[in-house]
Coordinates of C-alpha atoms in Angstrom, one line a residue:
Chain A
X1 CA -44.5 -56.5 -41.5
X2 CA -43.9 -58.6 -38.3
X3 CA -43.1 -61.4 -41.3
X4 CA -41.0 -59.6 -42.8
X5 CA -38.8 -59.0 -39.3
X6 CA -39.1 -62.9 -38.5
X7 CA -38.0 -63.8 -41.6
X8 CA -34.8 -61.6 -41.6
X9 CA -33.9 -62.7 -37.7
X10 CA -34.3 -66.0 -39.5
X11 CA -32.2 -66.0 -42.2
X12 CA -29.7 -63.6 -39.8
X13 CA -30.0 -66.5 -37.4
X14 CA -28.7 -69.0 -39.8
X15 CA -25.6 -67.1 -41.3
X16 CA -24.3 -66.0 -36.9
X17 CA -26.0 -69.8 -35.6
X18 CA -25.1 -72.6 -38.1
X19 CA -27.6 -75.3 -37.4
X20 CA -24.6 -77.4 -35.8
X21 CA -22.9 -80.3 -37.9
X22 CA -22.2 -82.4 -35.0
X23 CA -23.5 -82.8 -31.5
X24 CA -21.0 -82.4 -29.0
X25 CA -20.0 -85.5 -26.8
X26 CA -17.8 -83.6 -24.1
X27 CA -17.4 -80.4 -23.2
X28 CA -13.7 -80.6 -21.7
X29 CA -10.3 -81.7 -22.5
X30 CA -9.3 -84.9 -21.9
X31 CA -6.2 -83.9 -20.0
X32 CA -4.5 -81.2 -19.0
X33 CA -1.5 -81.9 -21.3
X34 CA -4.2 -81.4 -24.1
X35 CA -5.0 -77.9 -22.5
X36 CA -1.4 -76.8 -22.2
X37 CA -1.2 -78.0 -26.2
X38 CA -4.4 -76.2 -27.1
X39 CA -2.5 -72.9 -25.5
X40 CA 0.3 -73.3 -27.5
X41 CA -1.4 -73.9 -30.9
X42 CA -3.1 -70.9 -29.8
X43 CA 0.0 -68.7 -29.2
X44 CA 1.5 -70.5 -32.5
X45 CA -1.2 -68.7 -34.6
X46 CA -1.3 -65.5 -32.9
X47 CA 2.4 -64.7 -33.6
X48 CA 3.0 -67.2 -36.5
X49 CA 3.4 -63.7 -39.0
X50 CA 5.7 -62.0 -36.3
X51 CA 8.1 -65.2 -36.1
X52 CA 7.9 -65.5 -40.0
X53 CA 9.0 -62.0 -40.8
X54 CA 11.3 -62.0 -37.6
X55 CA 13.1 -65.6 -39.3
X56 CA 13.2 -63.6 -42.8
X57 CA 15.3 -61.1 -41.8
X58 CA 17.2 -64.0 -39.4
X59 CA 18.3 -66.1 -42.2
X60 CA 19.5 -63.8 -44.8
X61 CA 22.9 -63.2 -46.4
X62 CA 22.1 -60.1 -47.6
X63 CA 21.7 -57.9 -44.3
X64 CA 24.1 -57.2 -42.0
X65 CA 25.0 -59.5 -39.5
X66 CA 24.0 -56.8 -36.5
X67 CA 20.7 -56.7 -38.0
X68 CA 20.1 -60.5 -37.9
X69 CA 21.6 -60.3 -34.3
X70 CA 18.9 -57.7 -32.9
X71 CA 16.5 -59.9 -34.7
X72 CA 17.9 -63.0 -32.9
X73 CA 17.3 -61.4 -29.7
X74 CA 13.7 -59.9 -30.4
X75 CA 13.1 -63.8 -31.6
X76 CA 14.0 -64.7 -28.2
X77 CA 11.5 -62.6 -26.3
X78 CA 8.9 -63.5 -27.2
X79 CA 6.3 -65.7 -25.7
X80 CA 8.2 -70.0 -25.8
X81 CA 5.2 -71.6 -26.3
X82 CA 4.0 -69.1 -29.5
X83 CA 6.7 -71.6 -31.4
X84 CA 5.0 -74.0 -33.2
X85 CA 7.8 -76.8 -32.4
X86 CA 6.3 -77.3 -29.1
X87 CA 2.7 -78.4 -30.5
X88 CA 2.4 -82.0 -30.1
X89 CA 0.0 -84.2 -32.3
X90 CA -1.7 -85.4 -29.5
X91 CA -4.9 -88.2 -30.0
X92 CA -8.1 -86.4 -30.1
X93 CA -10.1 -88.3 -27.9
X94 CA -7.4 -90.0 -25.8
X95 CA -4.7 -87.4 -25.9
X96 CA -2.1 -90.0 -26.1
X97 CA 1.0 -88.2 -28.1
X98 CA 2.5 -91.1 -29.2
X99 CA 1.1 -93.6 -31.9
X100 CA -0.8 -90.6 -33.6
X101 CA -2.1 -90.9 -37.0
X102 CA -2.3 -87.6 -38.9
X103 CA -5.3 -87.8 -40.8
X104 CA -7.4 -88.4 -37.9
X105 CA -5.9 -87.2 -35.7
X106 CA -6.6 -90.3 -33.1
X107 CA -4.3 -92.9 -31.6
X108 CA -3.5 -96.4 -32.9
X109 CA -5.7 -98.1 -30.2
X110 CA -8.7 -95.4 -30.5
X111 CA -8.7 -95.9 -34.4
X112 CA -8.8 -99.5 -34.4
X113 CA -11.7 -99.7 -31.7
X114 CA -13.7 -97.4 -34.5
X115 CA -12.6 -99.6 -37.6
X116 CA -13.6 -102.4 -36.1
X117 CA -17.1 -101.3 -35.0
X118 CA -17.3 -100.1 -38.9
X119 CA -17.4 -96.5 -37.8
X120 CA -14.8 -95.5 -39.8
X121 CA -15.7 -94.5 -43.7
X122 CA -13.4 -96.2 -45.5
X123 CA -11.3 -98.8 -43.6
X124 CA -11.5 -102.5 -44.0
X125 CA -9.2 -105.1 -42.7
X126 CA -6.4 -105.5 -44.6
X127 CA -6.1 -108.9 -46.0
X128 CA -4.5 -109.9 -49.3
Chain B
X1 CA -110.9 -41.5 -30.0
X2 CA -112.3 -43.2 -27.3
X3 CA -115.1 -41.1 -27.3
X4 CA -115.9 -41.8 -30.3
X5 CA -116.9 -45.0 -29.5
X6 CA -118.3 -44.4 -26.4
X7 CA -120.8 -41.9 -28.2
X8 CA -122.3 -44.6 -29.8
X9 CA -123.6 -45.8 -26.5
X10 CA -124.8 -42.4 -25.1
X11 CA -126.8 -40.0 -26.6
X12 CA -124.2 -36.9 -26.5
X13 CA -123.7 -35.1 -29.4
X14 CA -121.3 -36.8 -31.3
X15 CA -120.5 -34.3 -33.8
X16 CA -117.9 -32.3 -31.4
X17 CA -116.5 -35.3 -29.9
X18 CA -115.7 -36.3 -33.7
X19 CA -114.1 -33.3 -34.7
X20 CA -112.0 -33.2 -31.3
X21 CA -110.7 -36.7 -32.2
X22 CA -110.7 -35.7 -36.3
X23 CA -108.6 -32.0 -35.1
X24 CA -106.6 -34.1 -33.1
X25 CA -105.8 -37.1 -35.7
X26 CA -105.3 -34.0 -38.5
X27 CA -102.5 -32.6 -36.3
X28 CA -101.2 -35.6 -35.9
X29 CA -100.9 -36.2 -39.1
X30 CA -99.5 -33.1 -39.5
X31 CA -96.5 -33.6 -37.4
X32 CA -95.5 -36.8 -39.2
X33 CA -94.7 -38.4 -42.3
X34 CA -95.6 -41.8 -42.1
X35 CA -98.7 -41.0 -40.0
X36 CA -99.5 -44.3 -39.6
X37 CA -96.5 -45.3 -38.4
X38 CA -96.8 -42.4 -36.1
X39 CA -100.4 -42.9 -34.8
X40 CA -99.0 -46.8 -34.4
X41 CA -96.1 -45.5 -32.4
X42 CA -97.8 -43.0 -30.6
X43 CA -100.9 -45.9 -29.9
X44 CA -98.1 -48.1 -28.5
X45 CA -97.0 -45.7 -25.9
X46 CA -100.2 -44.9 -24.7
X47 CA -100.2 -46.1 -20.8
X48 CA -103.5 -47.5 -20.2
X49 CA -104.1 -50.0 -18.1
X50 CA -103.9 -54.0 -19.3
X51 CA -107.2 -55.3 -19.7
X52 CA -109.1 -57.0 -22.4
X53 CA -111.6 -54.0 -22.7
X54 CA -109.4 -51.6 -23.0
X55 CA -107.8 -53.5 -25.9
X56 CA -110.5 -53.6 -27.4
X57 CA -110.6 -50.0 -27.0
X58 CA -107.5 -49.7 -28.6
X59 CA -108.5 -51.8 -31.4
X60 CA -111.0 -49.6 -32.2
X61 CA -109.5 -46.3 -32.2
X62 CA -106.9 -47.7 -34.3
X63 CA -109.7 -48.5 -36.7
X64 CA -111.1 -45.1 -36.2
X65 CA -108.0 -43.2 -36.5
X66 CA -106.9 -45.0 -39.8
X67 CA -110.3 -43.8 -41.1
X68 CA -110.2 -40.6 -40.1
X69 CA -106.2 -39.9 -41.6
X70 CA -107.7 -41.5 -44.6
X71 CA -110.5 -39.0 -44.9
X72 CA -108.2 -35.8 -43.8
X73 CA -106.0 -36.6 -46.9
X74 CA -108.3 -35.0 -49.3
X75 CA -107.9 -31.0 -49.1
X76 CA -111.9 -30.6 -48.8
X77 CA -112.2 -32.8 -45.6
X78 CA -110.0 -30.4 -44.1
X79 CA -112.3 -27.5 -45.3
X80 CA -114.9 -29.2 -43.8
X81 CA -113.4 -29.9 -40.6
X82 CA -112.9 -26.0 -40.2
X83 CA -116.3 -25.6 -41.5
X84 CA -117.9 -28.2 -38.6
X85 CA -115.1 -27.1 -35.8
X86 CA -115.9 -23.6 -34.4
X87 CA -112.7 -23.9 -32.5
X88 CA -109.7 -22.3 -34.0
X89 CA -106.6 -24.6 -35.2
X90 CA -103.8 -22.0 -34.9
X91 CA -101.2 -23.4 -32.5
X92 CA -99.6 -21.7 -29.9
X93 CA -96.9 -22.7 -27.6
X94 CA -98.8 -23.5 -24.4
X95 CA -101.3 -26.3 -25.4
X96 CA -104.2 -25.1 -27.0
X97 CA -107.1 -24.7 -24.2
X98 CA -109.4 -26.9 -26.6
X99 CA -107.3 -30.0 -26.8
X100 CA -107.1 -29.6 -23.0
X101 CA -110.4 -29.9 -23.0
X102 CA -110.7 -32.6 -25.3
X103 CA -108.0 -34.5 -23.4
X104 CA -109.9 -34.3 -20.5
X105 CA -113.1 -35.6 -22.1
X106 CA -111.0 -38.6 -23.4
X107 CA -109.8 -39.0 -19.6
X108 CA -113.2 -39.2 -18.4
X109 CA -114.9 -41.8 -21.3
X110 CA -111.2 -44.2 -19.6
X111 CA -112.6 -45.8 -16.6
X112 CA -109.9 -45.8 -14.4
X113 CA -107.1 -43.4 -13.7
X114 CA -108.6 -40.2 -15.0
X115 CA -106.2 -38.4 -13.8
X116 CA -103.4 -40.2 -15.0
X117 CA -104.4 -40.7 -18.5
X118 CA -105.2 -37.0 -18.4
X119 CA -101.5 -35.7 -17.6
X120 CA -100.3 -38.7 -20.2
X121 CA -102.2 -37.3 -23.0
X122 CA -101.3 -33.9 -22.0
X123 CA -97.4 -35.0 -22.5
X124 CA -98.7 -36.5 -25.9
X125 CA -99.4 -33.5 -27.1
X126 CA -96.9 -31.5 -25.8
X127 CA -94.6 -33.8 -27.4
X128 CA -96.1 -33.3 -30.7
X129 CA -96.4 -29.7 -29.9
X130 CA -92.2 -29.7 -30.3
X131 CA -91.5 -32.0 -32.7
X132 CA -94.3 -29.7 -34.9
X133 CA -92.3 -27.1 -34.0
X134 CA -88.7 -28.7 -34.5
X135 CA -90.0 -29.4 -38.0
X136 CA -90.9 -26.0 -38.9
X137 CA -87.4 -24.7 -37.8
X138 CA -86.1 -27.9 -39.9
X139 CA -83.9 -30.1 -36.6
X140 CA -85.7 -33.0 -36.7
X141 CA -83.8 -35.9 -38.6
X142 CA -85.0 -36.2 -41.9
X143 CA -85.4 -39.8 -42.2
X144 CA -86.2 -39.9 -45.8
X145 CA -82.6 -40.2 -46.7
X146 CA -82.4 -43.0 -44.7
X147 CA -85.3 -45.1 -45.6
X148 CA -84.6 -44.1 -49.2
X149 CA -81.4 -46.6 -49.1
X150 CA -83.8 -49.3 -47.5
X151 CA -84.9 -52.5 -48.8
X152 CA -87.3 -54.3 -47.0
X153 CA -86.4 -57.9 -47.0
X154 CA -89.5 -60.5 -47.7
X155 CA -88.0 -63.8 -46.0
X156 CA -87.3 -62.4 -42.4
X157 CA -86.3 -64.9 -39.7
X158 CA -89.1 -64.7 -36.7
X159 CA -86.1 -62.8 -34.1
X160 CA -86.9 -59.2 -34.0
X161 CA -83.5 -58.1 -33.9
X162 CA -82.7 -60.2 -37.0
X163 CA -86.0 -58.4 -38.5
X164 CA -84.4 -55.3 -37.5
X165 CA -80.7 -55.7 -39.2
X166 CA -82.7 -57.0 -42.1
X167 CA -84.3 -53.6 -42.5
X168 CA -80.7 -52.6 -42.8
X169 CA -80.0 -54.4 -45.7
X170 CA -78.5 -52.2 -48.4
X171 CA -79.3 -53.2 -52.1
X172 CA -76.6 -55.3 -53.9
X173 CA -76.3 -52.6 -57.4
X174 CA -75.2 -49.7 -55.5
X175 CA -71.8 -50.0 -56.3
X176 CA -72.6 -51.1 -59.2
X177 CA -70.4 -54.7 -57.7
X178 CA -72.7 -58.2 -57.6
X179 CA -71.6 -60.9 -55.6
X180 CA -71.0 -63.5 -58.1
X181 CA -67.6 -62.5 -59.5
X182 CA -66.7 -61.8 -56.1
X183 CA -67.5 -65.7 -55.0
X184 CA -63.6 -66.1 -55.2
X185 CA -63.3 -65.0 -51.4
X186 CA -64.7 -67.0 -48.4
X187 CA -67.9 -64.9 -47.2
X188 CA -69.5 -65.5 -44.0
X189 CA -73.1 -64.8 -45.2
X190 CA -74.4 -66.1 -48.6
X191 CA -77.1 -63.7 -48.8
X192 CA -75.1 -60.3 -46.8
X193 CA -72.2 -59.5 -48.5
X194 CA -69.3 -58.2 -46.4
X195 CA -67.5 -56.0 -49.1
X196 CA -70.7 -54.5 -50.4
X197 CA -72.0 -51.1 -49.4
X198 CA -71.3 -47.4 -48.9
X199 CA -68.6 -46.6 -46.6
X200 CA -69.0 -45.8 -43.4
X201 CA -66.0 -44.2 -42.3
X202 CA -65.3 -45.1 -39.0
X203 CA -61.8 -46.0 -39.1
X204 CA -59.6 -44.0 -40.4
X205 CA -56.5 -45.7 -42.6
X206 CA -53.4 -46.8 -41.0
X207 CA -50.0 -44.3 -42.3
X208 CA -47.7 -45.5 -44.4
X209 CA -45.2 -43.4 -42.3
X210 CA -45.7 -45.0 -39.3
X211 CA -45.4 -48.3 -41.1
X212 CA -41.8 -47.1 -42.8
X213 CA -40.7 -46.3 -39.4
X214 CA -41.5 -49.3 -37.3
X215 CA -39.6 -51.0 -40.3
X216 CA -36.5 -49.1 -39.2
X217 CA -36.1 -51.4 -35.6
X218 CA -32.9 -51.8 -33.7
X219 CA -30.9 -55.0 -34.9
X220 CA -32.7 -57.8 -33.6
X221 CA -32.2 -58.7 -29.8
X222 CA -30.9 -62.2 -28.5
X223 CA -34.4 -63.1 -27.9
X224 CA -35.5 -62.4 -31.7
X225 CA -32.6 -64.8 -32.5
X226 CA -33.7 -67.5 -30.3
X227 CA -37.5 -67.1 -30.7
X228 CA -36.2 -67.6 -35.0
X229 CA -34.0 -70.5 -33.8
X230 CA -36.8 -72.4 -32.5
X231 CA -39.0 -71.8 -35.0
X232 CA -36.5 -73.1 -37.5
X233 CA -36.1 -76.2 -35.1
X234 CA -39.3 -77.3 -34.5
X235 CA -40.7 -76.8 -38.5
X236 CA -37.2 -78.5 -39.5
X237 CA -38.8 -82.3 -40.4
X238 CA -36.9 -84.9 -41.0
X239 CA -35.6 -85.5 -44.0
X240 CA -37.8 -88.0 -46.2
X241 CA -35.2 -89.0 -48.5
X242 CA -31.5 -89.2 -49.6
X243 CA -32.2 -86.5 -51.5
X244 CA -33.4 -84.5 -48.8
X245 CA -30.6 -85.2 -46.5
X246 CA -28.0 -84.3 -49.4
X247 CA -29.7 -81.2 -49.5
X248 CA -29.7 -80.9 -45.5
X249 CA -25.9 -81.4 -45.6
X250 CA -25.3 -78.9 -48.6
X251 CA -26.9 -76.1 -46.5
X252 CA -25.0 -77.3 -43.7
X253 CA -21.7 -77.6 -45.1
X254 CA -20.5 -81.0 -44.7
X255 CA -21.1 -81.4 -48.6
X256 CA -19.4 -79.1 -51.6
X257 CA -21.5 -78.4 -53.9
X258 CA -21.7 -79.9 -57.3
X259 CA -20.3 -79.3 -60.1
X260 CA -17.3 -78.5 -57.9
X261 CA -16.6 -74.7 -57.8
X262 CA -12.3 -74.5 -57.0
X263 CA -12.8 -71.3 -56.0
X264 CA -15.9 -72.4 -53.9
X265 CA -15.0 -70.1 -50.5
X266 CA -12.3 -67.7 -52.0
X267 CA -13.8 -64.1 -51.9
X268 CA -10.3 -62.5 -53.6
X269 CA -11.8 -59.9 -55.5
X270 CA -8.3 -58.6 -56.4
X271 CA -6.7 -59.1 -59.9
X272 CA -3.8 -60.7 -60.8
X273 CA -2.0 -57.8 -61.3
X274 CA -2.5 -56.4 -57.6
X275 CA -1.0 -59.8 -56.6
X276 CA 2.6 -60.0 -59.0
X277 CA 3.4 -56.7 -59.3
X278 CA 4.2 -55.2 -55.8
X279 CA 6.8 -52.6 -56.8
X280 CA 4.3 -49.4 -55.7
X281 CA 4.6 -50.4 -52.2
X282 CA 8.2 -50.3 -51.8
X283 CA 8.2 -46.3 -52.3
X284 CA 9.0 -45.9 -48.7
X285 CA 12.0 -48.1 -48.7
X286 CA 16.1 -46.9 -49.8
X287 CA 16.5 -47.3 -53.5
X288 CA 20.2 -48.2 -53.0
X289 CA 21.5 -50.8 -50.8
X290 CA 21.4 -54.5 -49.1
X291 CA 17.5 -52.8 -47.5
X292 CA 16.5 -53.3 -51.3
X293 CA 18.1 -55.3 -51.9
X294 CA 16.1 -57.5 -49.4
X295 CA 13.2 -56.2 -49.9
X296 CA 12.9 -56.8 -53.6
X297 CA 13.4 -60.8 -52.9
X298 CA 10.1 -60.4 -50.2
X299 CA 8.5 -58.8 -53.2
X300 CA 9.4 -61.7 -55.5
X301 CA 8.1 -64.1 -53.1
X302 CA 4.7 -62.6 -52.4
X303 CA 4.2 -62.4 -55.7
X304 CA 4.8 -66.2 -56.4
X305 CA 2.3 -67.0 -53.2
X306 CA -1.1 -67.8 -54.4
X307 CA -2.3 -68.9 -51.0
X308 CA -2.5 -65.1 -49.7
X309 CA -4.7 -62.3 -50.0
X310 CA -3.4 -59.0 -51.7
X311 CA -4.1 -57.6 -47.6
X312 CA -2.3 -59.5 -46.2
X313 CA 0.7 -59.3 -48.8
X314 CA 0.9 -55.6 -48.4
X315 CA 0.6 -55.4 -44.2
X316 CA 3.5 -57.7 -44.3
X317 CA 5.5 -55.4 -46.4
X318 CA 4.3 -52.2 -44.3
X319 CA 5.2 -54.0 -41.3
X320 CA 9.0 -54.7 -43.0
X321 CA 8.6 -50.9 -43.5
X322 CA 8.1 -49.7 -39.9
X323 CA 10.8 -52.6 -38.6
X324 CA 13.5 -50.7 -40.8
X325 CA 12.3 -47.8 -39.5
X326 CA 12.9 -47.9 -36.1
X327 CA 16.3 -49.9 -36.8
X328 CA 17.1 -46.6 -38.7
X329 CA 19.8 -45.7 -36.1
X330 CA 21.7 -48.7 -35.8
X331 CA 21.6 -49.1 -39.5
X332 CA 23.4 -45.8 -39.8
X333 CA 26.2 -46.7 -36.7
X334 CA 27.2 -49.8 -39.6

């Protein structure tokens, strides 16, 4: 019986605690420009449905022009920073915003330091 | 008993002494079964003093006693005994006034300690008197049951209390169960088995209902989930191979799993139908006018949108639903 129990709070274990896929290096943010940017994609996802259905009704031709107005203005109060324009694709590790390559999300300088240490899958030097 | 032997050395009539000893033997062996396992036991308590005489003593009387029980077992000895005792053999409950007697000619022929041995033989008897009696009523134990299930055991190790367990040992076919096709199990004692035997009884089986409720326990506590956590750390080895590491990061996560499954992930349990035709959940809107109008493009687009759930399709309609609703008024002022 008391195997039966351990090997449920097991198995229940697993599916709530993932044994973790990667060990964590730091436990803060780089910066607090990086906080302020993790707010806002926050925000961004909370009312990403809201401004969707809000901008639906917005840029139409078929409802009247009041409606889109009251919609303009209910747009407007909400929270600024649950816009997704203001999210910045900032460098993971160095929280640099400029020089930022998408797909991994780290800075020119940062990416080439890993390339070149052959810690990236993947990369070579280009040469041809 | 004593006296018996002592008559051989004096020239007293040793014809009454006999048949005190011989009366006295034949109640004994009255009272129990195994007389001589009586008369043994009864030898063995006898208090006398240590010396090498007085073993000798006891020797003897063993001897005589033996004798004696041996002759009492015909039926005519006992006539005869009757016949050569003028004393009467009826018991009563105070002790017989002849025994007394007897007892204390047995004190006297004991050198030392008349007295005592006197008083000890008296207690002898009045022992015997009760268990005679205890038989008659049917209290004592009956220890034929007992020794009927009894084996006794030829190679006995030299302990006592290993002699006595051995006495213990019940018979293998009792059961009608042998030990050799039970050789399967580890058993502590080659000879002994554990498993066979009679019941005893002593415990009494566990409930099943008590089991089925313990069963039903709380959701398990953040302790249960650490004390399985560590468990699962510390028996998770290494992984030997590639093979074993693939398999470490399927579990994980961090590898799909092959052959690839597109819809690895995707619970959607809703048919296609529930996701193209959306026309039910417009009931609550105008059916004439730009409202509809509107509304019927949303529709068309949800239904073209493969990367939502039917859930979430209709909440976004509902919420289009209550919007228009509270806009009612200034819908109606245009």
């Amino acid at each position: 019986m008391a195997a039966a129990a351990l090997c449920w709070a097991l198995r229940a274990a697993r599916q709530v605690f993932p044994s973790p896929r990667t060990s964590q290096v730091r436990s803060y943010y780089v910066d607090w420009r990086m906080l302020r940017d993790v707010k806002r994609r926050k925000l961004a996802y909370e009312y990403a449905d809201e401004r969707l259905r809000i901008n639906a009704i917005r840029k139409n031709t078929i409802l009247p022009k009041e409606l889109q107005e009251v919609a303009d203005k209910e747009i407007a109060n909400l929270p600024r920073d649950s816009c997704p324009v203001r999210i910045r694709n900032r460098c993971v590790l160095t929280s640099r915003p400029r020089g930022v390559k998408r797909r991994w999300r780290l800075s020119r300088i940062v990416f080439r330091h890993f390339a070149d240490h052959a810690q990236m899958s993947g990369i070579q030097r280009a040469m041809w | 008993s004593t006296s018996s032997v002592l008559s051989a050395e004096k020239d007293e009539s040793p014809t009454s002494k006999d048949s005190t000893t011989e009366v006295a033997s034949k109640k004994q062996e009255g009272i129990a079964e195994t007389p001589k396992q009586k008369l043994l036991d009864i030898i063995g308590s006898m208090k006398v003093e240590v010396s090498y005489r007085k073993k000798l003593q006891q020797l003897k009387t063993r001897e005589i006693k033996k004798q004696a029980t041996k002759k009492l077992e015909g039926v005519d000895s006992e006539s005869s005994m009757l016949q050569k005792t003028t004393e009467d053999t009826q018991r009563s409950k105070p002790l017989n006034p002849e025994l007394v007697e007897a007892v204390s000619a047995v004190a006297s022929s004991l050198p030392l300690n008349k007295k005592q041995t006197e008083s000890e033989l008296l207690a002898q008897l009045r022992r015997h008197e009760e268990t005679t009696d205890k038989q008659k009523k049917g209290g004592t134990i009956n220890i034929r049951n007992v020794i009927s299930e009894m084996t006794v055991k030829r190679h006995s190790p030299a302990q006592k209390g290993v002699r006595v367990s051995s006495c213990i040992s019940l018979k293998l076919d009792e059961d009608g169960q042998s030990i050799k096709p039970e050789r399967l199990s580890p058993q502590s004692f080659d000879s002994r088995s554990l498993k066979v035997g009679r019941r005893l009884n002593i415990f009494t089986k566990a409930s099943t209902e008590t089991e089925n409720a313990l069963k039903t326990v709380s959701p398990p506590t953040i302790w249960d989930l650490e004390f399985a956590k560590e468990i699962a750390a510390v028996t998770a080895q290494p992984p030997r191979n590639g093979f074993e590491e693939m398999i470490q990061w399927t579990k994980e996560g961090i590898l799909w799993e092959y052959p690839i499954d597109n819809e690895a992930g995707m619970e959607d349990d809703a048919e296609f139908h529930e996701h193209i035709f959306l026309e039910k959940h417009l009931e609550g809107f105008p059916k004439q006018g730009a409202i509809r109008h509107f509304m019927e493009l949303v529709i068309c687009g949800l239904s073209k949108n493969p990367y939502l759930s039917v859930k979430q399709k209709i909440e976004h309609i509902d919420w289009f639903q209550k919007y228009f609703e509270e806009k009612k008024e200034f819908i109606q002022e245009v």
